[in-house]
Amino acid sequence: MTDSNSQDRVIIFDTTLRDGEQSPGATMTHNEKLEIAELLDEMGVDVIEAGFPIASEGDFEAVAEISRRSKNSVICGLSRAKTGDIDRAWDAVKHAAQPRIHTFIGTSPQHRAIPNLNMDEMADVIHNTVTHARNLCDNIQWSPMDATRTEDDYLCRVVEIAIKAGATTINIPDTVGYTAPAESAKIIKMLLERVPGADDIIFATHCHNDLGMATANALSAVDAGARQIECTINGLGERAGNTALEEVVMAMRVRNDIMPYQTRIDTTKIMNLSRMVATVSGFAVQYNKAIVGKNAFAHESGIHQDGMLKSADTFEIMRPEDVGIAETNLVMGKHSGRAALRAKLKDLGHDLADNQLKDVFVRFKALADRKKEIFDDDLLALMRDTASDAEHDHIQLNSLRVVCGTSGPQTAEMALEIDGEDVSTTATGDGPVDATFNAIKELFPHGARLQLYQVHAVTEGTDAQATVSVRMEEDGKIAQGQSSDTDTVVASAKAYINALNKLMVRRMKTKPS
Ligand code: KIV
Ligand code: ZN
């Protein structure tokens, strides 16, 4: 990290791979995590919280591999206030050029009740665990979870203990999204004024968006003296999510006159990361989301369009290219070659190796045979499908043929490959999608419940691709599946199979006890 000590420099700590991935259904594969970490590193994120190593073997492996590969960012692993957790986090991050251990404990009355510790007992735990962590690593972050509902005096006391025990960053989490901008600032000011040693460490702000104030709360904490913002791409995170990286970074850039802070973020990489995170998490970005929503730069009303034609700054406070939205008029079609496809995908944030391009090109040609004009959104949908870890998938669709119409029963003839074995069946149902899902259930019996089934047209026209999203639940574990095809029933089958494959990955993940 360079120049992070300068007064107006704000450290960007990205927790998409930890707090973001924790949101139900947002499971990412190992390779997806590595890819996102690489992009975050390239974008200039100062600290990447790569996971919760004690949570599962998969989390541990991902944090360790990201640590080995990171070039510029500090790599951080989360741990509870337990020496075993801390050791595991250290084993994962110690491979990084710049490792950090982040350890936390809930300090509010609500959270103290869970381990049933009184204030003094908890203070001892904090002293012991932070000391243990600091003996392993020089860069220690400590969080009093639910800080914004912790009594002021107790918060000052435990922060002082953590600083004395060797914490170098103190994070103030608004765990349940309860605070408001004025209070967020007040807490940081109080800590800076009252806690001995507060000037020697960095205060961080970590906000959740339950009341829609995460961005405002984070920026307000910075105004009061916090110098690290914890955030996620697209605001991904449990419940209503976390502070969105793109919002705080662009707010500080666009309104630098009143928020004179600097970050190291290359903002032109924002859009690609946003798309990548939406793709792998299965959490689509809402159209009117600030900065990265599809409509964020669209001006439809006549007055706005007229103004924009005369001068862009009539209605535009930032330029699309500032966040990496390319001016792309080039529509692809069946005569487009491999080089054009590669260039276009690169514009859209997918820099493909030759073997990947070969596979995508075959799929692109197949799509172009069915659809005259291929738009950016079609290509992004194609990439979403490619992102499903096909070679590691337990279940793959070999073929599907559906009979539907006014006179039933609707019938699906389906062939799947399950763990290398070919199986097939014919099933009926209440409509073609129901028949298709019944066929999957016959071939792969499971207890997972379909919670959500949604169909969206990717572009306009009757030959448009449909993107189908499904959400499935099994024993409290949730997985999202997504797929696109010009045939809605095929897209439905692939989305359902995609969710089942992810559920199988989830089955192997054991949560920390
Ligand atoms: O929201 C929260 O309190 C957290 C902590 C683990 C930092 O994510
Ligand atoms: Zn959090």
Short mmCIF file of C-alpha atoms and ligand atoms in Angstrom, two decimals:
data_model
loop_
_atom_site.label_atom_id
_atom_site.label_comp_id
_atom_site.label_asym_id
_atom_site.label_seq_id
_atom_site.Cartn_x
_atom_site.Cartn_y
_atom_site.Cartn_z
CA MET A 1 0.00 0.00 0.00
CA THR A 2 1.31 3.41 -0.86
CA ASP A 3 0.55 6.80 0.64
CA SER A 4 -2.11 5.40 2.97
CA ASN A 5 -0.83 7.60 5.78
CA SER A 6 -1.70 10.80 4.04
CA GLN A 7 -4.49 12.60 5.89
CA ASP A 8 -6.95 12.62 3.03
CA ARG A 9 -6.26 9.12 1.75
CA VAL A 10 -9.08 6.62 2.29
CA ILE A 11 -8.24 2.92 2.27
CA ILE A 12 -10.71 0.82 0.30
CA PHE A 13 -11.30 -2.57 1.92
CA ASP A 14 -13.37 -4.86 -0.26
CA THR A 15 -15.28 -7.69 1.38
CA THR A 16 -17.23 -9.00 -1.63
CA LEU A 17 -15.57 -12.39 -1.23
CA ARG A 18 -16.39 -12.62 2.48
CA ASP A 19 -19.40 -10.53 3.60
CA GLY A 20 -20.74 -10.48 0.02
CA GLU A 21 -20.42 -14.20 -0.48
CA GLN A 22 -22.11 -14.72 2.89
CA SER A 23 -25.44 -13.53 1.46
CA PRO A 24 -27.75 -16.54 1.03
CA GLY A 25 -27.43 -17.96 -2.47
CA ALA A 26 -24.33 -15.98 -3.50
CA THR A 27 -21.96 -18.95 -3.36
CA MET A 28 -18.96 -18.55 -5.66
CA THR A 29 -16.71 -21.28 -6.94
CA HIS A 30 -12.98 -21.36 -6.22
CA ASN A 31 -12.07 -20.12 -9.69
CA GLU A 32 -14.67 -17.36 -9.60
CA LYS A 33 -13.18 -16.09 -6.33
CA LEU A 34 -9.69 -16.07 -7.82
CA GLU A 35 -10.90 -14.17 -10.85
CA ILE A 36 -12.70 -11.54 -8.78
CA ALA A 37 -9.68 -11.14 -6.48
CA GLU A 38 -7.44 -10.59 -9.49
CA LEU A 39 -9.73 -7.85 -10.80
CA LEU A 40 -9.97 -6.20 -7.37
CA ASP A 41 -6.19 -6.24 -7.10
CA GLU A 42 -5.85 -4.70 -10.57
CA MET A 43 -8.50 -2.09 -9.77
CA GLY A 44 -6.45 -0.76 -6.85
CA VAL A 45 -8.40 -2.09 -3.87
CA ASP A 46 -6.06 -1.67 -0.88
CA VAL A 47 -7.31 -4.60 1.17
CA ILE A 48 -9.18 -7.67 -0.07
CA GLU A 49 -11.02 -9.65 2.59
CA ALA A 50 -10.77 -12.95 0.76
CA GLY A 51 -12.84 -15.16 3.05
CA PHE A 52 -13.39 -16.79 6.43
CA PRO A 53 -10.76 -19.56 6.45
CA ILE A 54 -12.22 -21.56 9.37
CA ALA A 55 -15.65 -21.70 7.66
CA SER A 56 -14.76 -24.49 5.25
CA GLU A 57 -11.90 -26.17 3.46
CA GLY A 58 -13.04 -24.33 0.31
CA ASP A 59 -12.83 -20.92 2.01
CA PHE A 60 -9.38 -21.76 3.37
CA GLU A 61 -8.09 -22.85 -0.04
CA ALA A 62 -9.48 -19.76 -1.76
CA VAL A 63 -7.92 -17.37 0.78
CA ALA A 64 -4.58 -19.20 0.58
CA GLU A 65 -4.51 -19.14 -3.22
CA ILE A 66 -5.57 -15.48 -3.41
CA SER A 67 -2.79 -14.73 -0.91
CA ARG A 68 -0.23 -16.46 -3.11
CA ARG A 69 -1.40 -14.63 -6.23
CA SER A 70 -2.04 -11.10 -4.93
CA LYS A 71 0.25 -8.49 -6.41
CA ASN A 72 -0.67 -5.17 -4.80
CA SER A 73 -3.44 -5.64 -2.27
CA VAL A 74 -3.21 -6.59 1.38
CA ILE A 75 -4.99 -9.94 1.79
CA CYS A 76 -7.14 -10.35 4.85
CA GLY A 77 -8.76 -13.43 6.42
CA LEU A 78 -11.60 -13.21 8.94
CA SER A 79 -11.65 -15.08 12.25
CA ARG A 80 -13.79 -15.18 15.35
CA ALA A 81 -12.26 -14.39 18.74
CA LYS A 82 -10.88 -17.91 19.11
CA THR A 83 -7.23 -18.84 18.88
CA GLY A 84 -8.01 -21.81 16.60
CA ASP A 85 -9.83 -19.52 14.16
CA ILE A 86 -7.01 -17.00 14.25
CA ASP A 87 -4.39 -19.70 13.57
CA ARG A 88 -6.42 -20.95 10.62
CA ALA A 89 -6.77 -17.42 9.22
CA TRP A 90 -3.03 -16.90 9.58
CA ASP A 91 -2.25 -20.22 7.85
CA ALA A 92 -4.28 -18.99 4.88
CA VAL A 93 -3.03 -15.40 4.62
CA LYS A 94 0.61 -15.94 5.55
CA HIS A 95 1.39 -16.66 1.89
CA ALA A 96 0.53 -13.07 0.95
CA ALA A 97 3.19 -10.40 0.48
CA GLN A 98 1.01 -8.23 2.74
CA PRO A 99 -1.13 -10.38 5.06
CA ARG A 100 -3.75 -9.17 7.54
CA ILE A 101 -5.76 -11.03 10.18
CA HIS A 102 -9.19 -9.62 10.98
CA THR A 103 -10.68 -10.85 14.23
CA PHE A 104 -14.05 -9.86 15.71
CA ILE A 105 -16.43 -10.36 18.61
CA GLY A 106 -19.94 -9.00 19.18
CA THR A 107 -19.75 -6.31 21.89
CA SER A 108 -23.33 -4.98 22.07
CA PRO A 109 -25.62 -6.19 24.89
CA GLN A 110 -27.46 -8.31 22.32
CA HIS A 111 -24.25 -9.99 21.17
CA ARG A 112 -22.62 -10.32 24.59
CA ALA A 113 -25.57 -12.48 25.61
CA ILE A 114 -24.75 -15.15 23.01
CA PRO A 115 -21.45 -16.43 24.45
CA ASN A 116 -22.87 -15.39 27.83
CA LEU A 117 -19.85 -13.30 28.80
CA ASN A 118 -20.01 -10.35 31.14
CA MET A 119 -18.20 -7.13 30.20
CA ASP A 120 -15.00 -8.02 32.08
CA GLU A 121 -14.85 -11.55 30.71
CA MET A 122 -15.29 -10.27 27.18
CA ALA A 123 -12.58 -7.65 27.73
CA ASP A 124 -10.20 -10.47 28.67
CA VAL A 125 -11.12 -12.47 25.57
CA ILE A 126 -10.40 -9.40 23.42
CA HIS A 127 -7.04 -8.79 25.07
CA ASN A 128 -6.00 -12.45 24.69
CA THR A 129 -7.16 -12.99 21.12
CA VAL A 130 -5.79 -9.73 19.72
CA THR A 131 -2.47 -10.41 21.47
CA HIS A 132 -2.44 -13.92 19.97
CA ALA A 133 -3.13 -12.55 16.49
CA ARG A 134 -0.47 -9.85 16.81
CA ASN A 135 2.11 -12.45 17.77
CA LEU A 136 1.47 -14.05 14.37
CA CYS A 137 1.09 -11.02 12.12
CA ASP A 138 2.00 -7.32 12.20
CA ASN A 139 -1.19 -6.20 10.49
CA ILE A 140 -4.21 -6.82 12.73
CA GLN A 141 -7.73 -5.58 12.27
CA TRP A 142 -10.16 -5.88 15.15
CA SER A 143 -13.95 -5.39 15.02
CA PRO A 144 -16.41 -4.93 17.88
CA MET A 145 -19.33 -6.45 15.99
CA ASP A 146 -22.57 -4.46 16.38
CA ALA A 147 -20.47 -1.49 17.53
CA THR A 148 -23.25 0.97 16.77
CA ARG A 149 -25.48 -0.68 19.42
CA THR A 150 -22.66 -1.03 21.96
CA GLU A 151 -22.68 1.27 25.02
CA ASP A 152 -20.30 4.26 24.45
CA ASP A 153 -18.19 3.65 27.55
CA TYR A 154 -17.81 -0.05 26.85
CA LEU A 155 -16.97 0.61 23.20
CA CYS A 156 -14.20 3.04 24.24
CA ARG A 157 -12.92 0.50 26.77
CA VAL A 158 -12.71 -2.45 24.37
CA VAL A 159 -11.23 -0.39 21.54
CA GLU A 160 -8.49 0.76 23.93
CA ILE A 161 -7.81 -2.86 24.94
CA ALA A 162 -7.56 -3.96 21.31
CA ILE A 163 -5.18 -1.09 20.45
CA LYS A 164 -2.97 -1.89 23.45
CA ALA A 165 -2.95 -5.57 22.44
CA GLY A 166 -1.62 -4.62 19.01
CA ALA A 167 -4.54 -3.96 16.64
CA THR A 168 -3.46 -1.66 13.81
CA THR A 169 -6.94 -1.09 12.35
CA ILE A 170 -10.12 -0.78 14.39
CA ASN A 171 -13.25 -1.41 12.39
CA ILE A 172 -16.59 -0.05 13.59
CA PRO A 173 -19.31 -2.29 12.15
CA ASP A 174 -22.91 -1.23 11.84
CA THR A 175 -23.78 -4.89 11.70
CA VAL A 176 -27.54 -4.58 11.51
CA GLY A 177 -27.70 -1.38 9.46
CA TYR A 178 -29.11 0.60 12.40
CA THR A 179 -27.09 3.79 12.50
CA ALA A 180 -27.64 7.09 10.67
CA PRO A 181 -25.08 9.54 9.23
CA ALA A 182 -24.89 11.92 12.22
CA GLU A 183 -24.50 9.05 14.67
CA SER A 184 -21.97 7.25 12.47
CA ALA A 185 -19.78 10.38 12.60
CA LYS A 186 -20.37 10.88 16.33
CA ILE A 187 -19.07 7.41 17.18
CA ILE A 188 -15.83 7.89 15.24
CA LYS A 189 -15.30 11.36 16.76
CA MET A 190 -15.92 9.98 20.24
CA LEU A 191 -13.37 7.19 19.76
CA LEU A 192 -10.77 9.59 18.38
CA GLU A 193 -11.28 11.95 21.32
CA ARG A 194 -11.58 9.49 24.16
CA VAL A 195 -9.43 6.44 23.39
CA PRO A 196 -5.71 6.66 24.18
CA GLY A 197 -3.65 5.59 21.18
CA ALA A 198 -6.51 6.26 18.75
CA ASP A 199 -4.30 8.58 16.66
CA ASP A 200 -1.84 5.78 15.98
CA ILE A 201 -4.27 3.41 14.30
CA ILE A 202 -6.71 3.55 11.38
CA PHE A 203 -10.45 3.58 12.06
CA ALA A 204 -12.59 1.75 9.55
CA THR A 205 -16.31 1.96 8.86
CA HIS A 206 -18.34 -1.13 7.90
CA CYS A 207 -21.99 -0.40 7.16
CA HIS A 208 -24.97 -2.53 6.23
CA ASN A 209 -27.80 -1.14 4.21
CA ASP A 210 -30.92 -2.22 6.12
CA LEU A 211 -32.26 1.34 6.25
CA GLY A 212 -30.74 2.36 2.91
CA MET A 213 -28.08 4.54 4.56
CA ALA A 214 -24.91 2.46 4.18
CA THR A 215 -23.23 4.81 1.71
CA ALA A 216 -24.17 7.95 3.66
CA ASN A 217 -23.10 6.36 6.95
CA ALA A 218 -19.71 5.33 5.56
CA LEU A 219 -18.98 8.77 4.08
CA SER A 220 -20.07 10.46 7.26
CA ALA A 221 -17.67 8.28 9.28
CA VAL A 222 -14.88 9.34 6.91
CA ASP A 223 -15.74 13.00 7.48
CA ALA A 224 -15.33 12.35 11.19
CA GLY A 225 -11.90 10.78 10.77
CA ALA A 226 -12.33 7.15 9.67
CA ARG A 227 -9.78 6.34 6.97
CA GLN A 228 -10.89 2.91 5.76
CA ILE A 229 -14.22 2.09 4.12
CA GLU A 230 -15.35 -1.52 4.04
CA CYS A 231 -17.55 -2.22 1.07
CA THR A 232 -18.57 -4.69 -1.61
CA ILE A 233 -19.07 -4.55 -5.35
CA ASN A 234 -22.75 -3.85 -6.18
CA GLY A 235 -23.34 -3.60 -2.41
CA LEU A 236 -23.59 -7.39 -2.33
CA GLY A 237 -24.10 -8.68 1.19
CA GLU A 238 -26.46 -10.25 3.68
CA ARG A 239 -30.01 -8.90 3.85
CA ALA A 240 -30.00 -5.43 2.22
CA GLY A 241 -26.27 -5.69 1.59
CA ASN A 242 -23.16 -3.67 2.45
CA THR A 243 -21.89 -0.24 1.46
CA ALA A 244 -21.38 -0.34 -2.32
CA LEU A 245 -17.76 0.25 -3.35
CA GLU A 246 -18.75 2.01 -6.56
CA GLU A 247 -20.99 4.46 -4.68
CA VAL A 248 -18.48 5.63 -2.06
CA VAL A 249 -15.61 5.79 -4.54
CA MET A 250 -17.56 7.77 -7.13
CA ALA A 251 -19.13 10.03 -4.48
CA MET A 252 -15.68 11.00 -3.19
CA ARG A 253 -14.48 11.56 -6.74
CA VAL A 254 -17.46 13.50 -8.11
CA ARG A 255 -17.92 15.61 -4.95
CA ASN A 256 -14.26 15.99 -4.11
CA ASP A 257 -15.00 19.66 -3.44
CA ILE A 258 -16.89 18.73 -0.28
CA MET A 259 -15.34 15.27 0.35
CA PRO A 260 -11.65 15.94 -0.33
CA TYR A 261 -10.45 12.35 -0.02
CA GLN A 262 -8.41 10.22 -2.39
CA THR A 263 -8.52 6.51 -3.15
CA ARG A 264 -6.29 4.36 -5.33
CA ILE A 265 -9.24 2.94 -7.28
CA ASP A 266 -9.10 2.89 -11.08
CA THR A 267 -12.76 3.72 -11.53
CA THR A 268 -12.77 2.63 -15.19
CA LYS A 269 -12.69 -0.95 -13.94
CA ILE A 270 -15.89 -0.62 -11.91
CA MET A 271 -18.37 -1.73 -14.56
CA ASN A 272 -16.50 -4.91 -15.44
CA LEU A 273 -16.24 -5.93 -11.83
CA SER A 274 -19.89 -5.15 -11.29
CA ARG A 275 -20.87 -7.41 -14.19
CA MET A 276 -18.55 -10.16 -13.04
CA VAL A 277 -19.91 -10.11 -9.48
CA ALA A 278 -23.51 -10.07 -10.73
CA THR A 279 -22.74 -13.02 -12.98
CA VAL A 280 -21.03 -15.25 -10.47
CA SER A 281 -23.23 -14.41 -7.49
CA GLY A 282 -26.47 -14.68 -9.44
CA PHE A 283 -27.58 -11.36 -7.88
CA ALA A 284 -28.59 -9.20 -10.82
CA VAL A 285 -28.03 -5.45 -10.44
CA GLN A 286 -31.28 -3.52 -10.22
CA TYR A 287 -31.83 -1.28 -13.27
CA ASN A 288 -31.87 1.95 -11.28
CA LYS A 289 -28.90 1.10 -9.03
CA ALA A 290 -26.55 4.10 -8.64
CA ILE A 291 -23.41 3.97 -10.83
CA VAL A 292 -23.74 0.43 -12.20
CA GLY A 293 -27.46 0.01 -12.94
CA LYS A 294 -28.48 -0.39 -16.57
CA ASN A 295 -30.36 2.91 -16.41
CA ALA A 296 -27.74 4.85 -14.42
CA PHE A 297 -26.63 6.74 -17.54
CA ALA A 298 -29.77 6.42 -19.67
CA HIS A 299 -31.66 9.59 -20.47
CA GLU A 300 -35.07 8.84 -21.91
CA SER A 301 -37.14 11.95 -21.44
CA GLY A 302 -37.21 14.38 -24.36
CA ILE A 303 -35.99 17.32 -22.25
CA HIS A 304 -33.08 15.30 -20.90
CA GLN A 305 -32.08 13.98 -24.33
CA ASP A 306 -32.21 17.46 -25.81
CA GLY A 307 -30.06 18.82 -22.99
CA MET A 308 -27.60 15.96 -23.30
CA LEU A 309 -27.18 16.56 -27.03
CA LYS A 310 -26.33 20.21 -26.40
CA SER A 311 -23.97 19.57 -23.52
CA ALA A 312 -23.47 16.35 -21.57
CA ASP A 313 -23.05 18.11 -18.25
CA THR A 314 -26.61 19.46 -18.38
CA PHE A 315 -27.78 16.26 -16.75
CA GLU A 316 -24.63 14.19 -16.31
CA ILE A 317 -22.50 14.51 -13.16
CA MET A 318 -20.04 11.84 -14.32
CA ARG A 319 -19.25 10.32 -17.67
CA PRO A 320 -20.10 6.68 -18.47
CA GLU A 321 -16.47 6.09 -19.45
CA ASP A 322 -15.36 7.18 -15.95
CA VAL A 323 -16.81 3.92 -14.62
CA GLY A 324 -15.81 1.84 -17.63
CA ILE A 325 -18.92 1.91 -19.77
CA ALA A 326 -17.60 1.76 -23.31
CA GLU A 327 -19.22 3.59 -26.22
CA THR A 328 -20.30 0.45 -28.02
CA ASN A 329 -22.41 0.69 -31.14
CA LEU A 330 -20.98 -2.40 -32.71
CA VAL A 331 -23.66 -5.07 -33.03
CA MET A 332 -22.30 -8.57 -33.63
CA GLY A 333 -23.78 -11.14 -35.99
CA LYS A 334 -23.09 -14.46 -37.64
CA HIS A 335 -20.39 -13.00 -39.87
CA SER A 336 -18.41 -11.58 -36.96
CA GLY A 337 -15.07 -13.25 -36.53
CA ARG A 338 -13.13 -14.50 -33.56
CA ALA A 339 -10.99 -11.34 -33.27
CA ALA A 340 -14.05 -9.07 -33.20
CA LEU A 341 -15.64 -11.27 -30.55
CA ARG A 342 -12.49 -11.21 -28.45
CA ALA A 343 -12.27 -7.40 -28.68
CA LYS A 344 -15.93 -6.96 -27.84
CA LEU A 345 -15.74 -9.30 -24.85
CA LYS A 346 -12.65 -7.48 -23.62
CA ASP A 347 -14.64 -4.23 -23.73
CA LEU A 348 -17.27 -5.94 -21.63
CA GLY A 349 -14.72 -7.06 -19.07
CA HIS A 350 -13.97 -10.61 -20.17
CA ASP A 351 -10.37 -11.00 -21.24
CA LEU A 352 -10.38 -14.58 -22.49
CA ALA A 353 -7.53 -17.00 -22.94
CA ASP A 354 -7.42 -18.78 -26.35
CA ASN A 355 -9.03 -22.00 -25.14
CA GLN A 356 -11.86 -20.10 -23.41
CA LEU A 357 -12.41 -18.01 -26.52
CA LYS A 358 -12.66 -21.15 -28.63
CA ASP A 359 -15.52 -22.47 -26.51
CA VAL A 360 -17.32 -19.13 -26.33
CA PHE A 361 -16.95 -18.65 -30.09
CA VAL A 362 -18.72 -21.95 -30.77
CA ARG A 363 -21.56 -20.89 -28.50
CA PHE A 364 -21.62 -17.42 -30.06
CA LYS A 365 -21.96 -18.93 -33.57
CA ALA A 366 -24.77 -21.20 -32.38
CA LEU A 367 -26.57 -18.17 -30.96
CA ALA A 368 -25.93 -16.11 -34.10
CA ASP A 369 -27.57 -18.86 -36.16
CA ARG A 370 -30.74 -18.39 -34.17
CA LYS A 371 -30.59 -14.65 -33.61
CA LYS A 372 -29.79 -12.07 -36.28
CA GLU A 373 -28.25 -9.36 -34.13
CA ILE A 374 -26.20 -10.08 -31.04
CA PHE A 375 -26.17 -7.20 -28.56
CA ASP A 376 -23.86 -6.60 -25.59
CA ASP A 377 -26.48 -8.02 -23.24
CA ASP A 378 -26.65 -11.21 -25.33
CA LEU A 379 -22.90 -11.64 -25.00
CA LEU A 380 -23.01 -11.00 -21.28
CA ALA A 381 -25.75 -13.62 -20.96
CA LEU A 382 -23.59 -16.01 -22.97
CA MET A 383 -20.69 -15.35 -20.60
CA ARG A 384 -22.94 -15.94 -17.59
CA ASP A 385 -23.70 -19.38 -18.96
CA THR A 386 -20.04 -20.06 -19.66
CA ALA A 387 -19.21 -19.01 -16.10
CA SER A 388 -21.02 -22.06 -14.72
CA ASP A 389 -18.09 -24.32 -13.93
CA ALA A 390 -19.12 -26.82 -16.65
CA GLU A 391 -16.26 -29.27 -16.26
CA HIS A 392 -16.86 -29.56 -12.50
CA ASP A 393 -20.65 -29.71 -12.70
CA HIS A 394 -22.16 -32.96 -11.42
CA ILE A 395 -25.21 -32.63 -13.66
CA GLN A 396 -25.16 -31.56 -17.29
CA LEU A 397 -27.95 -31.23 -19.81
CA ASN A 398 -27.43 -33.40 -22.88
CA SER A 399 -30.75 -32.87 -24.66
CA LEU A 400 -34.31 -31.72 -24.17
CA ARG A 401 -37.37 -32.07 -26.35
CA VAL A 402 -40.68 -30.68 -25.19
CA VAL A 403 -44.21 -31.17 -26.54
CA CYS A 404 -46.58 -28.41 -25.52
CA GLY A 405 -49.71 -26.66 -26.79
CA THR A 406 -53.42 -26.45 -26.13
CA SER A 407 -54.02 -30.19 -25.77
CA GLY A 408 -52.00 -31.76 -22.97
CA PRO A 409 -50.34 -33.43 -21.36
CA GLN A 410 -47.17 -31.38 -21.86
CA THR A 411 -44.25 -33.74 -22.09
CA ALA A 412 -40.48 -33.37 -21.65
CA GLU A 413 -38.05 -35.91 -23.06
CA MET A 414 -34.75 -35.30 -21.35
CA ALA A 415 -31.23 -36.73 -21.32
CA LEU A 416 -28.73 -35.74 -18.62
CA GLU A 417 -25.21 -36.68 -17.69
CA ILE A 418 -24.91 -37.18 -13.94
CA ASP A 419 -21.39 -37.69 -12.62
CA GLY A 420 -20.32 -39.05 -15.98
CA GLU A 421 -23.30 -41.39 -16.46
CA ASP A 422 -25.90 -40.83 -19.21
CA VAL A 423 -29.53 -41.09 -18.06
CA SER A 424 -32.81 -40.21 -19.76
CA THR A 425 -36.55 -40.08 -19.13
CA THR A 426 -39.88 -38.73 -20.32
CA ALA A 427 -42.03 -36.81 -17.84
CA THR A 428 -45.30 -34.91 -18.00
CA GLY A 429 -46.38 -31.79 -16.14
CA ASP A 430 -48.62 -28.81 -15.88
CA GLY A 431 -47.04 -26.90 -18.77
CA PRO A 432 -43.68 -27.34 -20.47
CA VAL A 433 -41.55 -25.93 -17.63
CA ASP A 434 -43.26 -28.11 -15.03
CA ALA A 435 -42.77 -31.19 -17.25
CA THR A 436 -39.08 -30.26 -17.66
CA PHE A 437 -38.51 -29.80 -13.93
CA ASN A 438 -40.33 -33.10 -13.25
CA ALA A 439 -37.97 -34.86 -15.66
CA ILE A 440 -34.96 -33.46 -13.78
CA LYS A 441 -36.45 -34.61 -10.47
CA GLU A 442 -36.98 -38.12 -11.87
CA LEU A 443 -33.41 -38.35 -13.09
CA PHE A 444 -31.88 -36.68 -10.05
CA PRO A 445 -34.19 -37.16 -7.04
CA HIS A 446 -33.66 -34.39 -4.44
CA GLY A 447 -35.44 -32.61 -1.62
CA ALA A 448 -34.58 -29.07 -2.73
CA ARG A 449 -37.52 -26.69 -2.94
CA LEU A 450 -37.97 -24.21 -5.77
CA GLN A 451 -38.37 -20.80 -4.08
CA LEU A 452 -38.28 -18.53 -7.11
CA TYR A 453 -38.64 -18.85 -10.87
CA GLN A 454 -38.21 -15.73 -13.00
CA VAL A 455 -37.95 -15.11 -16.73
CA HIS A 456 -36.53 -11.92 -18.32
CA ALA A 457 -36.05 -11.07 -21.97
CA VAL A 458 -32.38 -10.13 -22.49
CA THR A 459 -33.09 -7.81 -25.42
CA GLU A 460 -36.10 -6.88 -27.53
CA GLY A 461 -37.78 -8.84 -30.34
CA THR A 462 -39.35 -12.27 -30.63
CA ASP A 463 -35.97 -13.89 -31.21
CA ALA A 464 -34.64 -12.43 -27.95
CA GLN A 465 -32.89 -14.68 -25.48
CA ALA A 466 -34.64 -15.34 -22.21
CA THR A 467 -32.67 -15.29 -18.98
CA VAL A 468 -34.18 -17.60 -16.40
CA SER A 469 -33.29 -17.27 -12.71
CA VAL A 470 -34.26 -19.86 -10.14
CA ARG A 471 -33.66 -19.99 -6.41
CA MET A 472 -33.65 -23.33 -4.63
CA GLU A 473 -33.51 -24.16 -0.95
CA GLU A 474 -32.41 -27.34 0.80
CA ASP A 475 -32.01 -27.62 4.59
CA GLY A 476 -31.64 -23.87 4.93
CA LYS A 477 -29.01 -23.66 2.20
CA ILE A 478 -29.91 -21.51 -0.78
CA ALA A 479 -28.53 -21.52 -4.31
CA GLN A 480 -29.34 -19.36 -7.31
CA GLY A 481 -29.21 -20.71 -10.84
CA GLN A 482 -29.26 -18.71 -14.03
CA SER A 483 -29.17 -19.44 -17.72
CA SER A 484 -30.08 -17.86 -21.04
CA ASP A 485 -31.29 -19.26 -24.31
CA THR A 486 -33.55 -18.24 -27.16
CA ASP A 487 -35.69 -21.19 -26.01
CA THR A 488 -37.22 -20.31 -22.64
CA VAL A 489 -37.75 -23.95 -21.65
CA VAL A 490 -34.13 -24.86 -22.38
CA ALA A 491 -33.01 -21.82 -20.35
CA SER A 492 -35.31 -22.99 -17.52
CA ALA A 493 -33.83 -26.49 -17.53
CA LYS A 494 -30.27 -25.16 -17.52
CA ALA A 495 -31.00 -22.64 -14.73
CA TYR A 496 -32.56 -25.37 -12.58
CA ILE A 497 -29.56 -27.65 -13.16
CA ASN A 498 -27.18 -24.77 -12.45
CA ALA A 499 -28.86 -24.20 -9.06
CA LEU A 500 -28.71 -27.92 -8.24
CA ASN A 501 -25.00 -28.00 -9.05
CA LYS A 502 -24.41 -25.02 -6.74
CA LEU A 503 -26.45 -26.66 -3.99
CA MET A 504 -24.14 -29.62 -4.21
CA VAL A 505 -21.17 -27.31 -3.66
CA ARG A 506 -23.01 -25.82 -0.68
CA ARG A 507 -23.66 -29.29 0.79
CA MET A 508 -19.91 -29.75 1.01
CA LYS A 509 -19.44 -26.44 2.82
CA THR A 510 -19.68 -26.65 6.58
CA LYS A 511 -20.46 -23.46 8.42
CA PRO A 512 -18.36 -22.61 11.48
CA SER A 513 -20.02 -23.86 14.66
O1 KIV B 1 -21.23 -6.79 9.82
C1 KIV B 1 -20.34 -7.17 10.61
O2 KIV B 1 -20.36 -6.91 11.82
C2 KIV B 1 -19.27 -7.97 10.05
C3 KIV B 1 -18.12 -8.25 10.98
C4 KIV B 1 -17.66 -9.65 10.91
C5 KIV B 1 -17.04 -7.26 10.72
O3 KIV B 1 -19.29 -8.33 8.90
ZN ZN B 2 -20.79 -7.15 7.76
#
